[in-house]
PDB file of C-alpha atoms and ligand atoms in Angstrom:
ATOM      1  CA  MET A   1       0.015  -0.103  -0.018  1.00  0.00           C
ATOM      2  CA  LYS A   2       1.368   3.393  -0.983  1.00  0.00           C
ATOM      3  CA  ARG A   3       0.987   6.147   1.644  1.00  0.00           C
ATOM      4  CA  LYS A   4       1.694   9.758   1.521  1.00  0.00           C
ATOM      5  CA  ILE A   5       2.465  12.277   4.240  1.00  0.00           C
ATOM      6  CA  GLU A   6       1.554  15.741   3.756  1.00  0.00           C
ATOM      7  CA  ILE A   7       2.897  18.863   5.880  1.00  0.00           C
ATOM      8  CA  GLU A   8       0.708  21.631   6.410  1.00  0.00           C
ATOM      9  CA  TYR A   9       2.261  25.255   7.086  1.00  0.00           C
ATOM     10  CA  ILE A  10       2.232  28.802   6.608  1.00  0.00           C
ATOM     11  CA  GLU A  11       4.627  30.888   4.546  1.00  0.00           C
ATOM     12  CA  THR A  12       4.597  34.645   4.756  1.00  0.00           C
ATOM     13  CA  ILE A  13       6.351  37.562   4.956  1.00  0.00           C
ATOM     14  CA  ASP A  14       3.584  40.048   6.355  1.00  0.00           C
ATOM     15  CA  LEU A  15       4.732  40.798   9.915  1.00  0.00           C
ATOM     16  CA  GLU A  16       1.024  41.363  10.422  1.00  0.00           C
ATOM     17  CA  GLN A  17      -0.192  38.000  10.392  1.00  0.00           C
ATOM     18  CA  LEU A  18       2.067  37.526  13.382  1.00  0.00           C
ATOM     19  CA  SER A  19       1.090  38.164  17.203  1.00  0.00           C
ATOM     20  CA  LYS A  20       2.811  40.680  19.180  1.00  0.00           C
ATOM     21  CA  ILE A  21       4.246  37.691  21.204  1.00  0.00           C
ATOM     22  CA  GLU A  22       5.463  35.923  18.264  1.00  0.00           C
ATOM     23  CA  LYS A  23       7.212  39.165  16.786  1.00  0.00           C
ATOM     24  CA  GLU A  24       8.844  39.473  20.465  1.00  0.00           C
ATOM     25  CA  LEU A  25      10.169  36.052  19.907  1.00  0.00           C
ATOM     26  CA  MET A  26      11.386  36.527  16.612  1.00  0.00           C
ATOM     27  CA  THR A  27      13.503  39.578  18.004  1.00  0.00           C
ATOM     28  CA  LYS A  28      14.687  37.778  21.145  1.00  0.00           C
ATOM     29  CA  ALA A  29      15.867  34.848  18.812  1.00  0.00           C
ATOM     30  CA  ILE A  30      17.702  37.546  16.515  1.00  0.00           C
ATOM     31  CA  ASN A  31      19.524  39.095  19.703  1.00  0.00           C
ATOM     32  CA  VAL A  32      20.352  35.749  21.318  1.00  0.00           C
ATOM     33  CA  ALA A  33      21.823  34.557  18.106  1.00  0.00           C
ATOM     34  CA  ASN A  34      23.992  37.507  17.751  1.00  0.00           C
ATOM     35  CA  THR A  35      25.762  36.217  21.145  1.00  0.00           C
ATOM     36  CA  ALA A  36      26.080  32.567  20.208  1.00  0.00           C
ATOM     37  CA  TYR A  37      29.444  30.807  20.577  1.00  0.00           C
ATOM     38  CA  ALA A  38      29.992  29.822  16.955  1.00  0.00           C
ATOM     39  CA  PRO A  39      33.829  30.489  16.171  1.00  0.00           C
ATOM     40  CA  TYR A  40      34.189  27.275  14.260  1.00  0.00           C
ATOM     41  CA  SER A  41      31.457  27.403  11.833  1.00  0.00           C
ATOM     42  CA  GLU A  42      30.673  31.083  11.868  1.00  0.00           C
ATOM     43  CA  PHE A  43      26.808  29.968  11.814  1.00  0.00           C
ATOM     44  CA  ASN A  44      24.928  31.781  14.618  1.00  0.00           C
ATOM     45  CA  VAL A  45      21.613  30.118  15.450  1.00  0.00           C
ATOM     46  CA  GLY A  46      19.183  31.625  17.878  1.00  0.00           C
ATOM     47  CA  ALA A  47      15.841  30.222  19.555  1.00  0.00           C
ATOM     48  CA  ALA A  48      13.392  31.799  21.721  1.00  0.00           C
ATOM     49  CA  LEU A  49      10.536  29.974  23.372  1.00  0.00           C
ATOM     50  CA  ILE A  50       7.546  31.014  25.482  1.00  0.00           C
ATOM     51  CA  LEU A  51       6.125  29.137  28.238  1.00  0.00           C
ATOM     52  CA  GLU A  52       2.588  28.990  29.249  1.00  0.00           C
ATOM     53  CA  ASN A  53       3.519  31.447  32.263  1.00  0.00           C
ATOM     54  CA  ASP A  54       4.617  34.032  29.280  1.00  0.00           C
ATOM     55  CA  LYS A  55       8.144  33.619  30.253  1.00  0.00           C
ATOM     56  CA  ILE A  56      10.604  33.686  27.317  1.00  0.00           C
ATOM     57  CA  ILE A  57      13.651  31.358  27.281  1.00  0.00           C
ATOM     58  CA  THR A  58      16.368  31.747  24.673  1.00  0.00           C
ATOM     59  CA  GLY A  59      19.068  29.633  23.587  1.00  0.00           C
ATOM     60  CA  ASN A  60      22.162  29.884  20.984  1.00  0.00           C
ATOM     61  CA  ASN A  61      24.422  27.489  19.522  1.00  0.00           C
ATOM     62  CA  GLN A  62      27.600  26.563  21.714  1.00  0.00           C
ATOM     63  CA  GLU A  63      30.390  25.139  19.700  1.00  0.00           C
ATOM     64  CA  ASN A  64      33.670  23.679  21.436  1.00  0.00           C
ATOM     65  CA  SER A  65      37.035  22.931  19.770  1.00  0.00           C
ATOM     66  CA  SER A  66      36.392  19.430  20.342  1.00  0.00           C
ATOM     67  CA  PHE A  67      33.519  19.612  17.755  1.00  0.00           C
ATOM     68  CA  PRO A  68      30.922  16.719  18.777  1.00  0.00           C
ATOM     69  CA  CYS A  69      30.460  18.595  22.177  1.00  0.00           C
ATOM     70  CA  GLY A  70      28.858  21.503  20.748  1.00  0.00           C
ATOM     71  CA  ILE A  71      25.124  21.798  20.802  1.00  0.00           C
ATOM     72  CA  CYS A  72      22.186  23.622  18.906  1.00  0.00           C
ATOM     73  CA  ALA A  73      20.533  26.701  19.819  1.00  0.00           C
ATOM     74  CA  GLU A  74      17.262  24.975  19.873  1.00  0.00           C
ATOM     75  CA  ARG A  75      18.282  22.260  22.555  1.00  0.00           C
ATOM     76  CA  VAL A  76      19.823  24.830  24.518  1.00  0.00           C
ATOM     77  CA  ALA A  77      16.604  26.725  24.584  1.00  0.00           C
ATOM     78  CA  LEU A  78      14.492  23.689  25.205  1.00  0.00           C
ATOM     79  CA  PHE A  79      16.411  21.897  27.978  1.00  0.00           C
ATOM     80  CA  SER A  80      17.038  25.205  29.893  1.00  0.00           C
ATOM     81  CA  ALA A  81      13.123  25.293  29.788  1.00  0.00           C
ATOM     82  CA  ASN A  82      12.504  21.876  30.906  1.00  0.00           C
ATOM     83  CA  SER A  83      15.189  22.582  33.638  1.00  0.00           C
ATOM     84  CA  MET A  84      14.078  25.684  35.139  1.00  0.00           C
ATOM     85  CA  TYR A  85      10.464  25.137  34.658  1.00  0.00           C
ATOM     86  CA  PRO A  86       9.679  21.329  34.344  1.00  0.00           C
ATOM     87  CA  ASN A  87       5.816  21.443  34.900  1.00  0.00           C
ATOM     88  CA  LEU A  88       5.262  24.373  32.270  1.00  0.00           C
ATOM     89  CA  GLU A  89       4.254  23.968  28.910  1.00  0.00           C
ATOM     90  CA  ILE A  90       6.140  25.260  25.864  1.00  0.00           C
ATOM     91  CA  LYS A  91       3.672  27.315  23.568  1.00  0.00           C
ATOM     92  CA  LYS A  92       5.817  28.540  20.579  1.00  0.00           C
ATOM     93  CA  ILE A  93       9.332  28.613  19.640  1.00  0.00           C
ATOM     94  CA  ALA A  94      11.060  31.117  17.129  1.00  0.00           C
ATOM     95  CA  ILE A  95      14.273  29.900  15.203  1.00  0.00           C
ATOM     96  CA  THR A  96      16.363  31.907  13.222  1.00  0.00           C
ATOM     97  CA  ALA A  97      20.122  31.907  11.855  1.00  0.00           C
ATOM     98  CA  ILE A  98      23.122  34.345  10.570  1.00  0.00           C
ATOM     99  CA  ALA A  99      25.309  33.006   8.557  1.00  0.00           C
ATOM    100  CA  ASN A 100      28.830  35.067   8.867  1.00  0.00           C
ATOM    101  CA  ASN A 101      30.510  33.636   5.675  1.00  0.00           C
ATOM    102  CA  PHE A 102      27.575  33.263   3.074  1.00  0.00           C
ATOM    103  CA  ILE A 103      24.162  34.763   2.246  1.00  0.00           C
ATOM    104  CA  LEU A 104      21.305  32.604   3.664  1.00  0.00           C
ATOM    105  CA  THR A 105      18.488  32.127   1.090  1.00  0.00           C
ATOM    106  CA  HIS A 106      15.914  30.475   2.943  1.00  0.00           C
ATOM    107  CA  PRO A 107      14.863  30.110   6.875  1.00  0.00           C
ATOM    108  CA  VAL A 108      16.682  27.251   8.694  1.00  0.00           C
ATOM    109  CA  GLY A 109      15.190  24.345  10.131  1.00  0.00           C
ATOM    110  CA  PRO A 110      16.068  22.533  13.304  1.00  0.00           C
ATOM    111  CA  CYS A 111      18.435  19.587  12.614  1.00  0.00           C
ATOM    112  CA  GLY A 112      17.169  16.071  13.090  1.00  0.00           C
ATOM    113  CA  LEU A 113      18.315  15.668  16.948  1.00  0.00           C
ATOM    114  CA  CYS A 114      16.501  19.024  17.703  1.00  0.00           C
ATOM    115  CA  ARG A 115      13.183  17.885  16.044  1.00  0.00           C
ATOM    116  CA  GLN A 116      13.392  14.596  18.235  1.00  0.00           C
ATOM    117  CA  VAL A 117      13.818  16.700  21.296  1.00  0.00           C
ATOM    118  CA  LEU A 118      11.002  19.243  19.996  1.00  0.00           C
ATOM    119  CA  ILE A 119       8.810  16.203  19.625  1.00  0.00           C
ATOM    120  CA  GLU A 120       9.512  14.639  23.020  1.00  0.00           C
ATOM    121  CA  CYS A 121       8.847  18.032  24.609  1.00  0.00           C
ATOM    122  CA  GLU A 122       5.382  18.152  22.780  1.00  0.00           C
ATOM    123  CA  GLU A 123       4.568  14.607  23.969  1.00  0.00           C
ATOM    124  CA  ARG A 124       5.900  15.172  27.590  1.00  0.00           C
ATOM    125  CA  GLN A 125       3.471  18.171  27.975  1.00  0.00           C
ATOM    126  CA  ASN A 126       0.589  16.823  25.678  1.00  0.00           C
ATOM    127  CA  THR A 127       0.080  19.975  23.662  1.00  0.00           C
ATOM    128  CA  GLU A 128       1.284  21.164  20.571  1.00  0.00           C
ATOM    129  CA  ILE A 129       4.651  23.462  20.079  1.00  0.00           C
ATOM    130  CA  GLU A 130       4.170  26.059  17.509  1.00  0.00           C
ATOM    131  CA  ILE A 131       7.309  26.225  15.398  1.00  0.00           C
ATOM    132  CA  ILE A 132       8.317  29.582  13.771  1.00  0.00           C
ATOM    133  CA  LEU A 133      11.500  29.579  11.399  1.00  0.00           C
ATOM    134  CA  PHE A 134      12.130  32.912   9.945  1.00  0.00           C
ATOM    135  CA  ASP A 135      14.791  35.066   8.070  1.00  0.00           C
ATOM    136  CA  SER A 136      14.595  38.476   6.723  1.00  0.00           C
ATOM    137  CA  ASN A 137      12.462  37.342   3.715  1.00  0.00           C
ATOM    138  CA  LYS A 138      10.372  34.569   4.765  1.00  0.00           C
ATOM    139  CA  ILE A 139       8.439  33.426   7.869  1.00  0.00           C
ATOM    140  CA  ILE A 140       7.170  29.838   8.044  1.00  0.00           C
ATOM    141  CA  LYS A 141       4.773  28.647  10.938  1.00  0.00           C
ATOM    142  CA  LEU A 142       4.168  25.055  11.532  1.00  0.00           C
ATOM    143  CA  GLN A 143       1.366  23.976  13.971  1.00  0.00           C
ATOM    144  CA  ASN A 144       3.586  21.634  15.929  1.00  0.00           C
ATOM    145  CA  ALA A 145       6.977  19.892  16.145  1.00  0.00           C
ATOM    146  CA  LYS A 146       5.539  16.421  14.775  1.00  0.00           C
ATOM    147  CA  SER A 147       4.972  17.479  11.191  1.00  0.00           C
ATOM    148  CA  LEU A 148       8.752  18.140  11.370  1.00  0.00           C
ATOM    149  CA  LEU A 149       9.620  14.763  11.645  1.00  0.00           C
ATOM    150  CA  PRO A 150       7.607  11.757  10.270  1.00  0.00           C
ATOM    151  CA  PHE A 151       8.653   8.524  11.533  1.00  0.00           C
ATOM    152  CA  TYR A 152      10.239  10.029  14.719  1.00  0.00           C
ATOM    153  CA  PHE A 153      11.755   7.687  17.399  1.00  0.00           C
ATOM    154  CA  LYS A 154       9.291   6.661  19.883  1.00  0.00           C
ATOM    155  CA  GLU A 155       9.148   3.679  22.294  1.00  0.00           C
ATOM    156  CA  ASP A 156       7.251   3.967  25.136  1.00  0.00           C
ATOM    157  CA  GLN A 157       8.248   0.951  26.758  1.00  0.00           C
ATOM    158  CA  LEU A 158      11.825   2.246  27.515  1.00  0.00           C
ATOM    159  CA  LYS A 159      10.093   4.267  30.251  1.00  0.00           C
ATOM    160  CA  ARG A 160       8.868   0.682  31.700  1.00  0.00           C
ATOM    161  CA  LYS A 161      10.654  -0.421  35.150  1.00  0.00           C
ATOM    162  CA  LYS A 162      12.189  -3.811  34.845  1.00  0.00           C
ATOM    163  CA  PRO A 163      10.505  -6.460  36.421  1.00  0.00           C
TER     164      PRO A 163
HETATM  165  N1  LIG B   1      22.912  24.505  14.559  1.00  0.00           N
HETATM  166  C1  LIG B   1      22.132  24.996  15.371  1.00  0.00           C
HETATM  167  O1  LIG B   1      22.235  25.678  16.518  1.00  0.00           O
HETATM  168  N2  LIG B   1      20.963  24.465  15.145  1.00  0.00           N
HETATM  169  C2  LIG B   1      20.373  23.788  14.158  1.00  0.00           C
HETATM  170  O2  LIG B   1      19.311  23.231  14.459  1.00  0.00           O
HETATM  171  C3  LIG B   1      21.321  23.141  13.070  1.00  0.00           C
HETATM  172  C4  LIG B   1      22.720  23.607  13.204  1.00  0.00           C
HETATM  173  C5  LIG B   1      24.331  24.950  14.748  1.00  0.00           C
HETATM  174  C6  LIG B   1      25.403  24.073  15.176  1.00  0.00           C
HETATM  175  C7  LIG B   1      26.487  24.192  14.835  1.00  0.00           C
HETATM  176  O3  LIG B   1      27.098  25.219  15.935  1.00  0.00           O
HETATM  177  C8  LIG B   1      26.584  25.430  13.703  1.00  0.00           C
HETATM  178  O4  LIG B   1      24.964  25.513  13.842  1.00  0.00           O
HETATM  179  C9  LIG B   1      26.548  24.741  12.345  1.00  0.00           C
HETATM  180  O5  LIG B   1      25.958  23.209  12.049  1.00  0.00           O
END
């Protein structure tokens, strides 16, 4: 049987289609991208998320001379939020990037690892996390993280206690 997965998203450049909070998240994502520690890639990423109590948490990429030690902006923000406010829902996350060595032609999407983490945050809180990917030319809005990663890894039995 052949099956097809469709992903629904909004693409716009009209800032008027965004709420005040969404615009604030975008400004914070740009600001935090500017202070990323990315001396190796010179590719700065910023993420800003809002919690159900309206608190905004930001994150940027943190690199290391031992390359695999580095971590993406999205996971810095998500893990900070879950660490500081483990019981609060994440409502939305805005993500952007600044490339210092080339011109970005489209909004950057989160990497596979960050998608997996975003999805587990959604499952943990049992509500959707809206995703806003943007650059100066385009804004992409997705209703939830799950739509970013079909066939994501999920195995509830890993949480089971051993007999
Ligand atoms: N990076 C992020 O921060 N988020 C992503 O979703 C993709 C990539 C960072 C990791 C690394 O510091 C730099 O961008 C280049 O890959």
